[in-house]
Coordinates of C-alpha atoms and ligand atoms in Angstrom, one line a residue:
M1 CA -13.2 -15.7 -21.8
T2 CA -14.1 -12.4 -20.3
T3 CA -12.8 -8.9 -21.1
V4 CA -11.6 -6.9 -18.2
I5 CA -10.1 -3.4 -18.0
Q6 CA -6.8 -3.7 -16.2
A7 CA -4.0 -1.2 -15.4
Y8 CA -0.3 -1.7 -15.9
R9 CA 1.9 0.8 -14.1
F10 CA 5.5 1.3 -14.7
A11 CA 8.0 3.7 -13.0
L12 CA 9.9 5.8 -15.6
D13 CA 13.5 6.9 -15.9
P14 CA 13.1 10.2 -17.8
T15 CA 16.0 12.4 -18.9
P16 CA 16.0 15.9 -17.4
R17 CA 14.5 17.2 -20.7
Q18 CA 11.8 14.6 -20.5
R19 CA 11.1 15.4 -16.9
R20 CA 10.4 19.0 -18.0
A21 CA 8.1 17.8 -20.8
L22 CA 6.2 15.5 -18.3
A23 CA 5.8 18.3 -15.9
S24 CA 4.8 20.7 -18.7
H25 CA 2.0 18.4 -19.8
C26 CA 0.6 18.0 -16.2
G27 CA 0.8 21.8 -15.9
A28 CA -1.1 22.2 -19.1
A29 CA -3.8 19.9 -17.9
R30 CA -4.1 21.9 -14.8
V31 CA -4.3 25.2 -16.7
A32 CA -7.1 23.9 -18.9
Y33 CA -8.9 22.6 -15.8
N34 CA -8.7 25.9 -14.0
W35 CA -9.6 27.9 -17.1
G36 CA -12.7 25.6 -17.7
L37 CA -13.7 26.0 -14.0
E38 CA -13.6 29.8 -14.3
F39 CA -15.5 29.7 -17.5
V40 CA -18.3 27.6 -16.0
Q41 CA -18.3 29.7 -12.9
A42 CA -18.7 32.9 -14.9
R43 CA -21.6 31.4 -16.9
L44 CA -23.3 30.3 -13.7
D45 CA -23.0 33.8 -12.3
Q46 CA -24.4 35.3 -15.5
R47 CA -27.3 32.9 -15.2
Q48 CA -28.2 34.3 -11.8
N49 CA -29.2 37.5 -13.5
D50 CA -30.3 36.1 -16.8
P51 CA -31.9 32.6 -16.8
S52 CA -31.6 32.3 -20.6
V53 CA -27.8 31.9 -20.4
Q54 CA -26.8 28.5 -21.7
I55 CA -24.1 26.4 -20.1
S56 CA -22.9 23.0 -21.1
W57 CA -20.1 21.3 -19.3
T58 CA -19.7 18.1 -21.2
L59 CA -16.2 17.4 -22.5
P60 CA -16.9 18.1 -26.1
A61 CA -18.6 21.4 -25.2
L62 CA -15.7 22.4 -22.9
R63 CA -13.2 21.4 -25.6
R64 CA -14.9 23.6 -28.2
E65 CA -14.8 26.6 -25.8
W66 CA -11.2 25.9 -25.0
N67 CA -10.2 25.8 -28.7
Q68 CA -11.7 29.2 -29.2
A69 CA -10.0 30.7 -26.1
K70 CA -6.6 28.9 -26.0
Q71 CA -4.8 31.4 -28.2
Q72 CA -5.7 34.1 -25.7
V73 CA -5.4 32.1 -22.5
A74 CA -2.4 30.0 -23.3
P75 CA -0.5 31.3 -26.3
W76 CA 2.1 28.6 -25.6
W77 CA -0.4 25.8 -26.1
A78 CA 1.4 24.2 -29.0
E79 CA 4.2 23.2 -26.8
N80 CA 2.2 20.3 -25.4
S81 CA 0.1 17.6 -26.9
K82 CA -3.5 18.6 -27.3
E83 CA -4.3 15.6 -25.1
A84 CA -3.0 17.4 -22.1
Y85 CA -5.7 20.1 -22.3
S86 CA -8.3 17.6 -23.1
S87 CA -7.2 15.6 -20.0
G88 CA -7.7 18.6 -17.8
L89 CA -11.0 19.4 -19.3
D90 CA -12.1 15.8 -19.0
G91 CA -11.3 15.9 -15.3
L92 CA -13.4 19.0 -14.9
A93 CA -16.3 17.6 -16.8
R94 CA -16.3 14.5 -14.5
A95 CA -16.0 16.7 -11.4
L96 CA -18.9 18.9 -12.5
K97 CA -21.0 15.8 -13.4
N98 CA -20.3 14.3 -9.9
W99 CA -21.4 17.6 -8.4
T100 CA -24.7 17.8 -10.3
D101 CA -25.4 14.1 -9.8
S102 CA -24.8 14.5 -6.1
R103 CA -27.0 17.5 -5.8
S104 CA -29.9 15.8 -7.7
G105 CA -29.5 12.6 -5.7
R106 CA -28.3 10.5 -8.6
R107 CA -25.0 9.8 -6.9
K108 CA -24.6 7.8 -3.7
G109 CA -22.2 8.4 -0.9
R110 CA -21.0 11.5 0.6
P111 CA -22.1 14.8 -1.0
V112 CA -19.7 16.1 -3.7
G113 CA -19.0 19.8 -3.6
F114 CA -18.4 22.2 -6.5
P115 CA -14.9 21.6 -7.9
H116 CA -12.0 23.7 -6.6
R117 CA -9.2 25.3 -8.5
K118 CA -6.1 23.1 -8.8
R119 CA -3.0 24.7 -7.3
K120 CA 0.5 23.9 -8.4
G121 CA 2.3 21.8 -5.8
R122 CA -1.0 21.1 -4.0
C123 CA -2.7 18.8 -6.5
R124 CA -1.6 15.6 -8.0
D125 CA 0.4 16.1 -11.2
T126 CA -1.3 13.9 -13.8
C127 CA -2.2 13.8 -17.4
R128 CA -4.0 11.3 -19.6
F129 CA -3.4 10.4 -23.2
T130 CA -6.2 8.6 -25.1
T131 CA -5.1 9.1 -28.7
G132 CA -2.0 9.4 -30.8
A133 CA 1.2 7.4 -30.6
I134 CA 0.9 5.4 -27.4
K135 CA 3.2 2.4 -27.7
I136 CA 5.0 -0.2 -25.7
L137 CA 8.2 -0.8 -27.6
P138 CA 9.3 -4.4 -28.4
D139 CA 12.6 -4.0 -26.4
R140 CA 10.5 -4.1 -23.2
T141 CA 12.3 -1.2 -21.6
H142 CA 10.8 1.7 -23.5
I143 CA 7.4 3.2 -24.1
Q144 CA 6.2 6.0 -26.4
L145 CA 3.8 8.8 -25.7
P146 CA 2.5 11.6 -27.9
R147 CA 4.7 14.6 -28.1
I148 CA 6.9 13.5 -25.1
G149 CA 8.4 10.7 -27.2
I150 CA 10.3 7.6 -26.2
L151 CA 10.8 7.2 -22.5
K152 CA 12.8 4.5 -20.6
T153 CA 10.9 2.5 -18.1
H154 CA 12.5 1.7 -14.8
E155 CA 11.3 -1.9 -14.9
S156 CA 10.6 -4.3 -17.7
T157 CA 7.3 -4.1 -19.5
R158 CA 7.3 -7.7 -20.5
K159 CA 4.0 -8.8 -18.9
L160 CA 2.1 -6.2 -20.9
A161 CA 4.3 -6.6 -24.0
R162 CA 3.7 -10.4 -24.1
R163 CA -0.1 -9.9 -23.9
L164 CA 0.1 -7.3 -26.7
E165 CA 2.2 -9.6 -28.9
R166 CA -0.3 -12.4 -28.3
G167 CA -3.1 -10.1 -29.2
T168 CA -5.0 -10.6 -25.9
A169 CA -4.7 -7.0 -24.9
R170 CA -5.4 -3.5 -26.3
V171 CA -4.1 -0.3 -24.8
L172 CA -6.9 2.2 -24.3
A173 CA -5.1 5.1 -22.6
A174 CA -1.9 6.1 -20.9
T175 CA -1.7 8.3 -17.8
I176 CA 1.4 9.9 -16.5
S177 CA 1.7 10.9 -12.9
R178 CA 4.2 12.0 -10.3
T179 CA 4.5 10.6 -6.8
A180 CA 7.2 12.3 -4.6
D181 CA 9.9 12.8 -7.2
R182 CA 9.2 9.8 -9.3
W183 CA 7.3 9.7 -12.6
F184 CA 5.0 6.8 -13.5
V185 CA 3.0 5.8 -16.5
S186 CA -0.2 3.7 -16.1
F187 CA -1.7 2.0 -19.1
T188 CA -5.4 1.3 -19.1
V189 CA -5.6 -1.9 -21.0
Q190 CA -8.5 -4.0 -22.3
V191 CA -7.5 -7.6 -21.6
D192 CA -9.1 -10.9 -22.6
R193 CA -8.8 -13.3 -19.7
S194 CA -10.0 -16.8 -19.2
T195 CA -11.7 -16.8 -15.8
P196 CA -12.7 -20.0 -14.2
A197 CA -16.1 -20.1 -12.4
R198 CA -14.6 -21.9 -9.4
N199 CA -11.0 -22.7 -8.5
G200 CA -11.8 -26.1 -7.0
E201 CA -10.7 -25.2 -3.5
T202 CA -12.9 -25.5 -0.5
S203 CA -11.2 -23.6 2.3
V204 CA -12.1 -20.3 3.8
V205 CA -9.4 -17.9 5.0
G206 CA -9.8 -14.7 7.0
V207 CA -7.2 -12.0 6.5
D208 CA -6.2 -9.3 8.9
A209 CA -3.9 -6.7 7.3
G210 CA -1.6 -4.8 9.6
I211 CA 1.6 -2.9 9.8
R212 CA 3.7 -4.9 12.2
H213 CA 3.1 -7.9 9.9
L214 CA 1.9 -7.6 6.3
A215 CA -1.0 -9.9 7.2
T216 CA -2.2 -12.5 9.6
L217 CA -4.3 -15.4 8.3
S218 CA -7.0 -17.3 10.2
T219 CA -5.0 -20.5 9.4
G220 CA -2.4 -19.2 12.0
A221 CA 0.1 -18.1 9.4
T222 CA 1.7 -14.7 9.7
I223 CA 3.0 -13.1 6.6
P224 CA 5.9 -10.8 7.7
N225 CA 6.7 -7.5 6.1
P226 CA 9.6 -7.7 3.7
R227 CA 12.8 -6.5 5.3
A228 CA 13.0 -3.4 3.1
L229 CA 9.5 -2.4 4.0
Q230 CA 10.3 -2.8 7.7
H231 CA 13.3 -0.5 7.2
S232 CA 11.2 2.1 5.4
L233 CA 8.5 2.0 8.1
R234 CA 11.1 2.7 10.8
K235 CA 12.5 5.6 8.7
L236 CA 9.0 6.9 8.2
R237 CA 8.3 7.0 12.0
R238 CA 11.6 8.8 12.6
L239 CA 10.9 11.4 9.9
N240 CA 7.4 11.9 11.2
R241 CA 8.7 12.7 14.6
Q242 CA 11.3 15.0 13.1
L243 CA 8.5 16.8 11.1
A244 CA 6.6 17.5 14.3
R245 CA 9.7 19.3 15.8
R246 CA 10.3 21.5 12.8
T247 CA 9.1 25.1 12.8
P248 CA 6.1 25.6 10.5
G249 CA 7.0 27.5 7.3
S250 CA 10.7 26.8 7.7
S251 CA 12.8 25.5 4.9
R252 CA 13.9 22.6 7.1
R253 CA 10.4 21.6 7.5
K254 CA 9.9 21.6 3.8
Q255 CA 13.0 19.5 3.4
T256 CA 11.7 16.9 5.9
R257 CA 8.3 17.0 4.2
R258 CA 9.9 16.1 0.9
R259 CA 12.0 13.4 2.4
L260 CA 8.9 12.0 4.1
A261 CA 7.0 11.9 0.9
R262 CA 9.7 10.0 -0.8
V263 CA 10.0 7.4 1.9
Y264 CA 6.2 7.0 2.1
A265 CA 6.1 6.4 -1.7
R266 CA 8.8 3.8 -1.4
A267 CA 7.1 2.1 1.5
A268 CA 3.8 2.1 -0.4
N269 CA 5.5 0.5 -3.4
L270 CA 7.2 -2.2 -1.4
R271 CA 4.0 -3.0 0.4
R272 CA 2.0 -3.2 -2.9
D273 CA 4.5 -5.6 -4.3
A274 CA 4.4 -7.8 -1.2
L275 CA 0.6 -7.7 -1.2
H276 CA 0.5 -8.8 -4.8
K277 CA 2.3 -12.0 -4.0
L278 CA 0.0 -12.6 -1.0
T279 CA -3.3 -11.9 -2.8
T280 CA -2.4 -14.2 -5.7
T281 CA -1.8 -17.0 -3.2
L282 CA -5.0 -16.3 -1.3
A283 CA -7.1 -16.1 -4.4
T284 CA -5.7 -19.3 -6.0
Q285 CA -5.5 -21.5 -2.9
H286 CA -8.8 -20.8 -1.1
S287 CA -12.4 -20.8 -2.2
T288 CA -13.4 -17.9 0.0
V289 CA -11.4 -15.0 1.3
V290 CA -12.8 -12.7 4.0
V291 CA -11.4 -9.2 4.7
E292 CA -12.5 -6.3 6.8
Q293 CA -14.4 -3.4 5.4
L294 CA -12.5 -0.2 5.5
N295 CA -13.9 2.8 7.3
L296 CA -13.4 5.3 4.4
A297 CA -14.7 8.4 6.3
G298 CA -12.2 7.7 9.1
L299 CA -9.4 7.0 6.7
V300 CA -9.2 10.5 5.3
R301 CA -8.7 12.3 8.6
N302 CA -6.6 10.1 10.7
R303 CA -3.6 11.7 12.3
H304 CA -2.1 8.5 13.7
L305 CA 0.5 7.2 11.4
A306 CA 0.1 3.6 12.5
R307 CA -3.7 3.6 11.8
A308 CA -3.2 5.5 8.5
L309 CA -0.7 2.9 7.3
A310 CA -2.8 -0.1 8.4
D311 CA -5.8 1.4 6.5
A312 CA -3.7 2.0 3.4
S313 CA -2.6 -1.6 3.6
L314 CA -6.1 -2.9 4.0
A315 CA -7.3 -0.7 1.1
E316 CA -4.7 -2.1 -1.2
L317 CA -5.3 -5.7 0.0
R318 CA -9.0 -5.3 -0.8
R319 CA -8.4 -3.7 -4.1
Q320 CA -6.2 -6.5 -5.3
L321 CA -8.4 -9.2 -3.9
T322 CA -11.5 -7.8 -5.6
Y323 CA -10.2 -8.4 -9.0
K324 CA -8.0 -11.4 -8.3
T325 CA -10.8 -13.5 -6.7
S326 CA -12.8 -13.0 -9.9
W327 CA -9.8 -13.9 -12.1
Y328 CA -9.0 -17.0 -10.2
G329 CA -12.5 -18.3 -9.4
S330 CA -12.7 -17.7 -5.7
Q331 CA -15.0 -15.4 -3.8
L332 CA -14.4 -12.4 -1.6
I333 CA -16.4 -11.5 1.4
V334 CA -16.1 -8.0 2.9
A335 CA -17.1 -7.7 6.5
D336 CA -19.2 -4.6 7.3
P337 CA -17.4 -1.7 8.9
F338 CA -19.1 -2.2 12.3
Y339 CA -18.2 -5.9 12.6
P340 CA -16.0 -6.0 15.7
S341 CA -13.5 -8.4 14.3
S342 CA -10.8 -7.4 16.8
K343 CA -13.0 -7.1 19.9
T344 CA -14.8 -10.4 19.6
C345 CA -13.6 -13.6 21.1
S346 CA -13.0 -16.1 18.3
A347 CA -13.8 -19.0 20.6
C348 CA -17.0 -18.0 22.5
G349 CA -18.2 -14.9 20.8
W350 CA -17.9 -12.5 23.8
V351 CA -17.4 -8.9 22.7
K352 CA -14.9 -6.8 24.6
A353 CA -16.1 -3.2 25.2
K354 CA -12.8 -1.6 24.4
L355 CA -9.6 -2.7 22.8
T356 CA -6.8 -0.2 22.3
L357 CA -4.4 -0.4 19.4
A358 CA -1.6 -1.0 21.9
E359 CA -3.1 -4.2 23.2
R360 CA -1.4 -6.9 21.2
T361 CA -3.1 -9.8 22.9
F362 CA -6.8 -10.5 23.1
T363 CA -7.8 -12.0 26.5
C364 CA -11.4 -13.3 26.8
E365 CA -13.0 -12.6 30.2
V366 CA -15.6 -15.3 29.6
C367 CA -13.8 -18.4 28.3
G368 CA -10.2 -17.3 29.2
L369 CA -8.8 -17.5 25.7
G370 CA -5.5 -15.6 25.3
I371 CA -4.7 -15.1 21.6
D372 CA -2.7 -12.8 19.4
R373 CA -4.9 -9.8 18.5
D374 CA -4.5 -10.1 14.7
L375 CA -5.0 -13.9 14.7
N376 CA -8.2 -13.4 16.7
A377 CA -9.4 -10.9 14.1
A378 CA -8.6 -13.1 11.2
R379 CA -10.4 -16.1 12.8
N380 CA -13.5 -14.0 13.4
L381 CA -13.4 -12.9 9.7
A382 CA -13.3 -16.5 8.6
T383 CA -16.2 -17.3 10.8
L384 CA -18.2 -14.6 9.1
A385 CA -18.1 -16.6 5.9
Q386 CA -20.3 -19.2 7.5
H387 CA -22.9 -16.6 8.3
V388 CA -22.8 -15.3 4.7
A389 CA -23.1 -18.8 3.3
Q390 CA -26.1 -19.6 5.6
S391 CA -28.0 -16.5 4.9
G392 CA -27.4 -16.5 1.2
W393 CA -25.9 -13.0 1.1
E394 CA -24.2 -12.0 -2.1
T395 CA -20.5 -11.6 -1.9
Q396 CA -18.5 -8.8 -3.2
N397 CA -17.1 -10.1 -6.3
A398 CA -17.0 -9.3 -10.0
R399 CA -19.6 -12.0 -10.7
G400 CA -21.5 -11.4 -7.5
A401 CA -23.2 -8.3 -6.4
D402 CA -21.7 -4.8 -6.4
R403 CA -21.3 -2.6 -3.5
E404 CA -24.7 -1.1 -3.7
T405 CA -26.3 -4.4 -2.4
Q406 CA -24.5 -4.0 0.9
S407 CA -27.3 -1.9 2.2
A408 CA -27.7 -0.8 5.8
G409 CA -30.3 -3.5 6.5
Q410 CA -28.0 -6.3 5.6
V411 CA -25.2 -4.8 7.5
A412 CA -27.2 -4.8 10.7
L413 CA -28.4 -8.3 10.0
K414 CA -24.8 -9.5 9.5
W415 CA -23.8 -8.8 13.0
E416 CA -26.5 -9.8 15.4
P417 CA -26.5 -13.5 15.4
S418 CA -27.8 -15.3 18.4
S419 CA -25.1 -16.9 20.6
Q420 CA -26.4 -20.3 19.6
E421 CA -26.1 -19.5 15.9
L422 CA -22.7 -18.2 16.5
Q423 CA -21.5 -21.4 18.2
Q424 CA -22.8 -23.4 15.3
A425 CA -21.0 -21.2 12.9
Q426 CA -17.8 -21.5 14.8
A427 CA -18.0 -25.3 15.1
G428 CA -18.1 -25.3 11.3
T429 CA -15.1 -23.2 10.6
V430 CA -12.5 -22.3 13.2
G431 CA -10.9 -25.3 14.6
A432 CA -9.3 -25.1 18.0
Ligands
ZN501 ZN1 -14.1 -16.3 24.8

């Protein structure tokens, strides 16, 4: 039995009054965040002239300062739960910690800048509750939050409710958030799970996530997009073209923007649900699942809708597989970002110099293989599992290594096998 932290997210059906209360709490969190940021900034400026000025930006310190200032800054503070202000200050404390850790080299990854002000309409509306009346009501269609009260959920809460009733789960926090025009609540839950060491399967499966299909497996199976998702994707493409034609700053552009956000949110939900079914099957019916690594830096600034959607799909696939493989006793291998899974011939190992997104078929100039692009990629990923097994690399899994062990040295090693070694590996995994 292991204890894991798990999130349960439900769409809400709030009344108009409750909508206002939800928005008010998110606004309150933002006000506290911005106030704290100004406060810290002012102290930092003071310290420029006077090094003896003390600043502390831990959550308790910020909260103390806020409680002294709130009557002045936000005389209406009593309208919202105190958790709202605490939530905003908590976000700020984390952002400031990330900034200092990044500056002093304690934090890996890209440098983190000094936090920015949050602007209404530009930032994500969210607020976190950690204390007070946070409940999942026994009727399985309502939840309760401090100050906001009893809210109707759009879908049944039975999965979480059952766990709570059996005593195998404990709610630690609840976070409300808005996506497009829809409100959600996400419960952070401590869950006791029995996790097997191995699921007893022996097969390896490579998965290539896409947008034309939900996924292509190295076994040759193609998982189609659900019909509703296909429909949303078509709508999304149309609205995106429409947006490009609208005059910047016009009200019609704003309207298209809002519509686009709604359709995007719906597509993301449909895809997430479909991926949940797929990832459960993958994690329970195979011993090893191999996926591509996501290029996170490229993900942020990609203007191409198709690429952006495929990346989002891959990110979600990986996220789900990371925890499900550990729940169900399989292992997850993540190929390094430079592994040319699409450009490599899955039969002979030849690497094509350039493969555009439009090319749906991979044609090998050496051995003459003509194969669906996605299937080729999925097979290459499955092959990679052999390399990992041979070299004893740790896999990305809850019980394996964490991301930090994927250092640059291993990454380079991972994709420079001799051609002989490659042939051996292929003979072992990918059948004709
Ligand atoms: Zn070939």
